[in-house]
């Protein structure tokens, strides 16, 4: 797997990382710029919704979780078995250090090795950092889904938000 910094190590996400993963997820949710989801799920629900073979954490030299990436199937239909949706979240203290890029690169490596042909992500246009991260990893904008959902939390609560659909063909 590729990493952007020598002091960041990628590892498979396990239940031992659950508290840190869900804490980072909750912090991302609180910004109101990451997801329509209003609350982090339980670990059991998270575990069921994300593909075990495509979940990674970024760890610092002290094994502290700096961020995570996970993929979910986009559909249960067999014709879409090679298409996954990526989610990537980085701890506030680790932003701007290449952690997000290392995580995305690691996910792309695992997806390609498993025969996945498309990795997609949906990002709010207001989340410029995430859009830049995906672009740097070779994702392209497919289009914008206008007024896709009503935000229930954060600074944009009550607003209908667009979602930029990005994809990376493997």
JSON list of C-alpha atoms in Angstrom, two decimals:
[
{"chain": "A", "resi": 1, "resn": "UNK", "atom": "CA", "xyz": [0.00, 0.00, 0.00]},
{"chain": "A", "resi": 2, "resn": "UNK", "atom": "CA", "xyz": [1.11, 3.52, -0.73]},
{"chain": "A", "resi": 3, "resn": "UNK", "atom": "CA", "xyz": [1.59, 6.04, 2.06]},
{"chain": "A", "resi": 4, "resn": "UNK", "atom": "CA", "xyz": [2.28, 9.74, 1.71]},
{"chain": "A", "resi": 5, "resn": "UNK", "atom": "CA", "xyz": [4.44, 9.99, 4.86]},
{"chain": "A", "resi": 6, "resn": "UNK", "atom": "CA", "xyz": [6.87, 7.60, 6.46]},
{"chain": "A", "resi": 7, "resn": "UNK", "atom": "CA", "xyz": [5.40, 8.19, 9.94]},
{"chain": "A", "resi": 8, "resn": "UNK", "atom": "CA", "xyz": [1.92, 7.07, 8.86]},
{"chain": "A", "resi": 9, "resn": "UNK", "atom": "CA", "xyz": [1.23, 3.36, 8.69]},
{"chain": "A", "resi": 10, "resn": "UNK", "atom": "CA", "xyz": [-1.90, 1.86, 7.17]},
{"chain": "A", "resi": 11, "resn": "UNK", "atom": "CA", "xyz": [-3.49, -1.15, 8.82]},
{"chain": "A", "resi": 12, "resn": "UNK", "atom": "CA", "xyz": [-6.68, -3.14, 8.36]},
{"chain": "A", "resi": 13, "resn": "UNK", "atom": "CA", "xyz": [-9.49, -1.65, 10.44]},
{"chain": "A", "resi": 14, "resn": "UNK", "atom": "CA", "xyz": [-10.63, -3.96, 13.24]},
{"chain": "A", "resi": 15, "resn": "UNK", "atom": "CA", "xyz": [-13.00, -3.73, 16.17]},
{"chain": "A", "resi": 16, "resn": "UNK", "atom": "CA", "xyz": [-10.00, -2.65, 18.26]},
{"chain": "A", "resi": 17, "resn": "UNK", "atom": "CA", "xyz": [-10.15, 0.65, 16.33]},
{"chain": "A", "resi": 18, "resn": "UNK", "atom": "CA", "xyz": [-13.91, 1.10, 16.79]},
{"chain": "A", "resi": 19, "resn": "UNK", "atom": "CA", "xyz": [-13.86, 3.87, 19.41]},
{"chain": "A", "resi": 20, "resn": "UNK", "atom": "CA", "xyz": [-11.32, 5.97, 17.51]},
{"chain": "A", "resi": 21, "resn": "UNK", "atom": "CA", "xyz": [-13.01, 5.40, 14.14]},
{"chain": "A", "resi": 22, "resn": "UNK", "atom": "CA", "xyz": [-16.43, 6.37, 15.46]},
{"chain": "A", "resi": 23, "resn": "UNK", "atom": "CA", "xyz": [-14.99, 9.38, 17.31]},
{"chain": "A", "resi": 24, "resn": "UNK", "atom": "CA", "xyz": [-13.35, 10.67, 14.10]},
{"chain": "A", "resi": 25, "resn": "UNK", "atom": "CA", "xyz": [-16.59, 9.98, 12.23]},
{"chain": "A", "resi": 26, "resn": "UNK", "atom": "CA", "xyz": [-18.58, 11.92, 14.86]},
{"chain": "A", "resi": 27, "resn": "UNK", "atom": "CA", "xyz": [-16.21, 14.89, 14.57]},
{"chain": "A", "resi": 28, "resn": "UNK", "atom": "CA", "xyz": [-16.65, 14.87, 10.78]},
{"chain": "A", "resi": 29, "resn": "UNK", "atom": "CA", "xyz": [-20.42, 14.70, 11.15]},
{"chain": "A", "resi": 30, "resn": "UNK", "atom": "CA", "xyz": [-20.34, 17.66, 13.56]},
{"chain": "A", "resi": 31, "resn": "UNK", "atom": "CA", "xyz": [-18.79, 19.90, 10.90]},
{"chain": "A", "resi": 32, "resn": "UNK", "atom": "CA", "xyz": [-21.96, 19.59, 8.85]},
{"chain": "A", "resi": 33, "resn": "UNK", "atom": "CA", "xyz": [-19.82, 19.32, 5.71]},
{"chain": "A", "resi": 34, "resn": "UNK", "atom": "CA", "xyz": [-19.19, 15.59, 5.55]},
{"chain": "A", "resi": 35, "resn": "UNK", "atom": "CA", "xyz": [-22.45, 13.65, 5.41]},
{"chain": "A", "resi": 36, "resn": "UNK", "atom": "CA", "xyz": [-26.22, 13.85, 5.70]},
{"chain": "A", "resi": 37, "resn": "UNK", "atom": "CA", "xyz": [-25.90, 11.34, 8.55]},
{"chain": "A", "resi": 38, "resn": "UNK", "atom": "CA", "xyz": [-26.65, 13.12, 11.83]},
{"chain": "A", "resi": 39, "resn": "UNK", "atom": "CA", "xyz": [-25.03, 10.63, 14.25]},
{"chain": "A", "resi": 40, "resn": "UNK", "atom": "CA", "xyz": [-22.31, 8.02, 14.03]},
{"chain": "A", "resi": 41, "resn": "UNK", "atom": "CA", "xyz": [-23.71, 4.49, 14.00]},
{"chain": "A", "resi": 42, "resn": "UNK", "atom": "CA", "xyz": [-22.93, 1.78, 16.48]},
{"chain": "A", "resi": 43, "resn": "UNK", "atom": "CA", "xyz": [-19.85, -0.28, 15.68]},
{"chain": "A", "resi": 44, "resn": "UNK", "atom": "CA", "xyz": [-22.11, -3.22, 14.80]},
{"chain": "A", "resi": 45, "resn": "UNK", "atom": "CA", "xyz": [-23.99, -1.14, 12.21]},
{"chain": "A", "resi": 46, "resn": "UNK", "atom": "CA", "xyz": [-20.75, 0.35, 10.84]},
{"chain": "A", "resi": 47, "resn": "UNK", "atom": "CA", "xyz": [-19.24, -3.13, 10.57]},
{"chain": "A", "resi": 48, "resn": "UNK", "atom": "CA", "xyz": [-22.29, -4.45, 8.70]},
{"chain": "A", "resi": 49, "resn": "UNK", "atom": "CA", "xyz": [-22.41, -1.51, 6.26]},
{"chain": "A", "resi": 50, "resn": "UNK", "atom": "CA", "xyz": [-18.74, -1.49, 5.19]},
{"chain": "A", "resi": 51, "resn": "UNK", "atom": "CA", "xyz": [-16.81, -4.15, 3.32]},
{"chain": "A", "resi": 52, "resn": "UNK", "atom": "CA", "xyz": [-14.32, -5.80, 5.69]},
{"chain": "A", "resi": 53, "resn": "UNK", "atom": "CA", "xyz": [-11.67, -6.21, 2.97]},
{"chain": "A", "resi": 54, "resn": "UNK", "atom": "CA", "xyz": [-11.75, -2.50, 2.13]},
{"chain": "A", "resi": 55, "resn": "UNK", "atom": "CA", "xyz": [-11.41, -0.80, 5.53]},
{"chain": "A", "resi": 56, "resn": "UNK", "atom": "CA", "xyz": [-8.18, 0.80, 6.65]},
{"chain": "A", "resi": 57, "resn": "UNK", "atom": "CA", "xyz": [-6.93, 3.02, 9.44]},
{"chain": "A", "resi": 58, "resn": "UNK", "atom": "CA", "xyz": [-3.94, 5.34, 9.36]},
{"chain": "A", "resi": 59, "resn": "UNK", "atom": "CA", "xyz": [-1.81, 5.02, 12.47]},
{"chain": "A", "resi": 60, "resn": "UNK", "atom": "CA", "xyz": [0.92, 7.27, 13.85]},
{"chain": "A", "resi": 61, "resn": "UNK", "atom": "CA", "xyz": [4.11, 5.75, 15.35]},
{"chain": "A", "resi": 62, "resn": "UNK", "atom": "CA", "xyz": [2.29, 5.37, 18.70]},
{"chain": "A", "resi": 63, "resn": "UNK", "atom": "CA", "xyz": [-0.55, 3.43, 16.99]},
{"chain": "A", "resi": 64, "resn": "UNK", "atom": "CA", "xyz": [-3.01, 6.32, 17.43]},
{"chain": "A", "resi": 65, "resn": "UNK", "atom": "CA", "xyz": [-5.71, 6.34, 14.74]},
{"chain": "A", "resi": 66, "resn": "UNK", "atom": "CA", "xyz": [-5.28, 9.42, 12.55]},
{"chain": "A", "resi": 67, "resn": "UNK", "atom": "CA", "xyz": [-8.05, 8.62, 10.09]},
{"chain": "A", "resi": 68, "resn": "UNK", "atom": "CA", "xyz": [-9.94, 5.90, 8.32]},
{"chain": "A", "resi": 69, "resn": "UNK", "atom": "CA", "xyz": [-11.27, 4.88, 4.94]},
{"chain": "A", "resi": 70, "resn": "UNK", "atom": "CA", "xyz": [-13.95, 2.32, 4.18]},
{"chain": "A", "resi": 71, "resn": "UNK", "atom": "CA", "xyz": [-15.91, 1.15, 1.17]},
{"chain": "A", "resi": 72, "resn": "UNK", "atom": "CA", "xyz": [-19.55, 0.15, 0.92]},
{"chain": "A", "resi": 73, "resn": "UNK", "atom": "CA", "xyz": [-21.27, -1.62, -1.93]},
{"chain": "A", "resi": 74, "resn": "UNK", "atom": "CA", "xyz": [-23.34, 0.79, -4.05]},
{"chain": "A", "resi": 75, "resn": "UNK", "atom": "CA", "xyz": [-25.95, -1.86, -4.80]},
{"chain": "A", "resi": 76, "resn": "UNK", "atom": "CA", "xyz": [-26.89, -5.42, -3.95]},
{"chain": "A", "resi": 77, "resn": "UNK", "atom": "CA", "xyz": [-27.37, -6.21, -7.65]},
{"chain": "A", "resi": 78, "resn": "UNK", "atom": "CA", "xyz": [-24.66, -8.50, -8.99]},
{"chain": "A", "resi": 79, "resn": "UNK", "atom": "CA", "xyz": [-23.99, -6.28, -12.04]},
{"chain": "A", "resi": 80, "resn": "UNK", "atom": "CA", "xyz": [-22.66, -3.61, -9.64]},
{"chain": "A", "resi": 81, "resn": "UNK", "atom": "CA", "xyz": [-20.44, -5.96, -7.62]},
{"chain": "A", "resi": 82, "resn": "UNK", "atom": "CA", "xyz": [-17.34, -4.14, -8.86]},
{"chain": "A", "resi": 83, "resn": "UNK", "atom": "CA", "xyz": [-18.54, -0.69, -7.83]},
{"chain": "A", "resi": 84, "resn": "UNK", "atom": "CA", "xyz": [-18.01, 0.62, -4.30]},
{"chain": "A", "resi": 85, "resn": "UNK", "atom": "CA", "xyz": [-18.50, 3.92, -2.52]},
{"chain": "A", "resi": 86, "resn": "UNK", "atom": "CA", "xyz": [-15.61, 5.27, -0.47]},
{"chain": "A", "resi": 87, "resn": "UNK", "atom": "CA", "xyz": [-15.77, 7.25, 2.76]},
{"chain": "A", "resi": 88, "resn": "UNK", "atom": "CA", "xyz": [-12.62, 8.86, 4.16]},
{"chain": "A", "resi": 89, "resn": "UNK", "atom": "CA", "xyz": [-12.32, 10.77, 7.43]},
{"chain": "A", "resi": 90, "resn": "UNK", "atom": "CA", "xyz": [-9.22, 12.32, 9.01]},
{"chain": "A", "resi": 91, "resn": "UNK", "atom": "CA", "xyz": [-8.79, 13.44, 12.61]},
{"chain": "A", "resi": 92, "resn": "UNK", "atom": "CA", "xyz": [-8.66, 17.24, 13.00]},
{"chain": "A", "resi": 93, "resn": "UNK", "atom": "CA", "xyz": [-5.11, 17.08, 14.36]},
{"chain": "A", "resi": 94, "resn": "UNK", "atom": "CA", "xyz": [-3.88, 15.06, 11.38]},
{"chain": "A", "resi": 95, "resn": "UNK", "atom": "CA", "xyz": [-5.28, 17.16, 8.54]},
{"chain": "A", "resi": 96, "resn": "UNK", "atom": "CA", "xyz": [-2.86, 18.52, 5.97]},
{"chain": "A", "resi": 97, "resn": "UNK", "atom": "CA", "xyz": [-0.28, 15.79, 6.65]},
{"chain": "A", "resi": 98, "resn": "UNK", "atom": "CA", "xyz": [-1.06, 13.43, 3.76]},
{"chain": "A", "resi": 99, "resn": "UNK", "atom": "CA", "xyz": [-3.17, 11.07, 5.86]},
{"chain": "A", "resi": 100, "resn": "UNK", "atom": "CA", "xyz": [-6.26, 11.32, 3.66]},
{"chain": "A", "resi": 101, "resn": "UNK", "atom": "CA", "xyz": [-4.21, 10.67, 0.51]},
{"chain": "A", "resi": 102, "resn": "UNK", "atom": "CA", "xyz": [-2.47, 7.69, 2.09]},
{"chain": "A", "resi": 103, "resn": "UNK", "atom": "CA", "xyz": [-5.84, 6.25, 3.08]},
{"chain": "A", "resi": 104, "resn": "UNK", "atom": "CA", "xyz": [-7.40, 6.78, -0.36]},
{"chain": "A", "resi": 105, "resn": "UNK", "atom": "CA", "xyz": [-4.35, 5.28, -2.06]},
{"chain": "A", "resi": 106, "resn": "UNK", "atom": "CA", "xyz": [-4.55, 2.26, 0.25]},
{"chain": "A", "resi": 107, "resn": "UNK", "atom": "CA", "xyz": [-8.23, 1.79, -0.53]},
{"chain": "A", "resi": 108, "resn": "UNK", "atom": "CA", "xyz": [-7.62, 2.09, -4.27]},
{"chain": "A", "resi": 109, "resn": "UNK", "atom": "CA", "xyz": [-4.86, -0.54, -4.00]},
{"chain": "A", "resi": 110, "resn": "UNK", "atom": "CA", "xyz": [-7.10, -2.99, -2.10]},
{"chain": "A", "resi": 111, "resn": "UNK", "atom": "CA", "xyz": [-10.03, -2.37, -4.44]},
{"chain": "A", "resi": 112, "resn": "UNK", "atom": "CA", "xyz": [-7.98, -2.92, -7.56]},
{"chain": "A", "resi": 113, "resn": "UNK", "atom": "CA", "xyz": [-6.46, -6.11, -6.14]},
{"chain": "A", "resi": 114, "resn": "UNK", "atom": "CA", "xyz": [-9.98, -7.40, -5.46]},
{"chain": "A", "resi": 115, "resn": "UNK", "atom": "CA", "xyz": [-11.26, -6.70, -8.97]},
{"chain": "A", "resi": 116, "resn": "UNK", "atom": "CA", "xyz": [-13.27, -3.59, -8.16]},
{"chain": "A", "resi": 117, "resn": "UNK", "atom": "CA", "xyz": [-13.53, -1.48, -11.31]},
{"chain": "A", "resi": 118, "resn": "UNK", "atom": "CA", "xyz": [-15.06, 1.74, -9.96]},
{"chain": "A", "resi": 119, "resn": "UNK", "atom": "CA", "xyz": [-14.68, 3.58, -6.67]},
{"chain": "A", "resi": 120, "resn": "UNK", "atom": "CA", "xyz": [-17.08, 6.48, -6.24]},
{"chain": "A", "resi": 121, "resn": "UNK", "atom": "CA", "xyz": [-17.61, 9.15, -3.61]},
{"chain": "A", "resi": 122, "resn": "UNK", "atom": "CA", "xyz": [-20.25, 11.76, -2.97]},
{"chain": "A", "resi": 123, "resn": "UNK", "atom": "CA", "xyz": [-18.94, 15.06, -1.59]},
{"chain": "A", "resi": 124, "resn": "UNK", "atom": "CA", "xyz": [-20.71, 18.29, -0.71]},
{"chain": "A", "resi": 125, "resn": "UNK", "atom": "CA", "xyz": [-19.43, 21.17, -2.89]},
{"chain": "A", "resi": 126, "resn": "UNK", "atom": "CA", "xyz": [-18.73, 23.11, 0.33]},
{"chain": "A", "resi": 127, "resn": "UNK", "atom": "CA", "xyz": [-16.16, 20.47, 1.36]},
{"chain": "A", "resi": 128, "resn": "UNK", "atom": "CA", "xyz": [-13.31, 21.85, -0.75]},
{"chain": "A", "resi": 129, "resn": "UNK", "atom": "CA", "xyz": [-10.65, 19.84, 1.09]},
{"chain": "A", "resi": 130, "resn": "UNK", "atom": "CA", "xyz": [-12.36, 16.54, 0.27]},
{"chain": "A", "resi": 131, "resn": "UNK", "atom": "CA", "xyz": [-12.88, 17.55, -3.35]},
{"chain": "A", "resi": 132, "resn": "UNK", "atom": "CA", "xyz": [-9.17, 18.44, -3.66]},
{"chain": "A", "resi": 133, "resn": "UNK", "atom": "CA", "xyz": [-8.16, 15.17, -1.98]},
{"chain": "A", "resi": 134, "resn": "UNK", "atom": "CA", "xyz": [-10.22, 13.08, -4.38]},
{"chain": "A", "resi": 135, "resn": "UNK", "atom": "CA", "xyz": [-8.94, 15.03, -7.38]},
{"chain": "A", "resi": 136, "resn": "UNK", "atom": "CA", "xyz": [-5.33, 14.49, -6.24]},
{"chain": "A", "resi": 137, "resn": "UNK", "atom": "CA", "xyz": [-6.01, 10.74, -6.10]},
{"chain": "A", "resi": 138, "resn": "UNK", "atom": "CA", "xyz": [-7.26, 10.71, -9.69]},
{"chain": "A", "resi": 139, "resn": "UNK", "atom": "CA", "xyz": [-11.00, 10.88, -9.14]},
{"chain": "A", "resi": 140, "resn": "UNK", "atom": "CA", "xyz": [-12.99, 12.78, -11.74]},
{"chain": "A", "resi": 141, "resn": "UNK", "atom": "CA", "xyz": [-16.23, 14.68, -11.31]},
{"chain": "A", "resi": 142, "resn": "UNK", "atom": "CA", "xyz": [-19.06, 12.79, -12.98]},
{"chain": "A", "resi": 143, "resn": "UNK", "atom": "CA", "xyz": [-21.68, 15.39, -12.16]},
{"chain": "A", "resi": 144, "resn": "UNK", "atom": "CA", "xyz": [-23.60, 17.16, -9.44]},
{"chain": "A", "resi": 145, "resn": "UNK", "atom": "CA", "xyz": [-26.78, 15.81, -7.95]},
{"chain": "A", "resi": 146, "resn": "UNK", "atom": "CA", "xyz": [-28.67, 18.99, -7.17]},
{"chain": "A", "resi": 147, "resn": "UNK", "atom": "CA", "xyz": [-30.58, 19.44, -3.92]},
{"chain": "A", "resi": 148, "resn": "UNK", "atom": "CA", "xyz": [-30.12, 15.76, -3.15]},
{"chain": "A", "resi": 149, "resn": "UNK", "atom": "CA", "xyz": [-30.87, 15.92, 0.55]},
{"chain": "A", "resi": 150, "resn": "UNK", "atom": "CA", "xyz": [-32.00, 18.14, 3.40]},
{"chain": "A", "resi": 151, "resn": "UNK", "atom": "CA", "xyz": [-29.25, 18.72, 5.98]},
{"chain": "A", "resi": 152, "resn": "UNK", "atom": "CA", "xyz": [-30.48, 18.14, 9.52]},
{"chain": "A", "resi": 153, "resn": "UNK", "atom": "CA", "xyz": [-27.45, 19.29, 11.51]},
{"chain": "A", "resi": 154, "resn": "UNK", "atom": "CA", "xyz": [-24.48, 21.64, 11.57]},
{"chain": "A", "resi": 155, "resn": "UNK", "atom": "CA", "xyz": [-24.17, 25.11, 10.07]},
{"chain": "A", "resi": 156, "resn": "UNK", "atom": "CA", "xyz": [-26.16, 24.13, 6.95]},
{"chain": "A", "resi": 157, "resn": "UNK", "atom": "CA", "xyz": [-29.10, 22.59, 8.86]},
{"chain": "A", "resi": 158, "resn": "UNK", "atom": "CA", "xyz": [-32.34, 23.21, 7.00]},
{"chain": "A", "resi": 159, "resn": "UNK", "atom": "CA", "xyz": [-30.58, 23.61, 3.64]},
{"chain": "A", "resi": 160, "resn": "UNK", "atom": "CA", "xyz": [-31.02, 21.40, 0.63]},
{"chain": "A", "resi": 161, "resn": "UNK", "atom": "CA", "xyz": [-27.51, 20.36, -0.43]},
{"chain": "A", "resi": 162, "resn": "UNK", "atom": "CA", "xyz": [-25.99, 19.32, -3.73]},
{"chain": "A", "resi": 163, "resn": "UNK", "atom": "CA", "xyz": [-23.67, 16.32, -3.86]},
{"chain": "A", "resi": 164, "resn": "UNK", "atom": "CA", "xyz": [-20.75, 16.14, -6.28]},
{"chain": "A", "resi": 165, "resn": "UNK", "atom": "CA", "xyz": [-20.38, 12.60, -7.59]},
{"chain": "A", "resi": 166, "resn": "UNK", "atom": "CA", "xyz": [-16.76, 11.60, -8.16]},
{"chain": "A", "resi": 167, "resn": "UNK", "atom": "CA", "xyz": [-15.37, 8.36, -9.49]},
{"chain": "A", "resi": 168, "resn": "UNK", "atom": "CA", "xyz": [-12.08, 6.65, -10.08]},
{"chain": "A", "resi": 169, "resn": "UNK", "atom": "CA", "xyz": [-11.98, 3.90, -12.68]},
{"chain": "A", "resi": 170, "resn": "UNK", "atom": "CA", "xyz": [-9.55, 1.14, -11.87]}
]
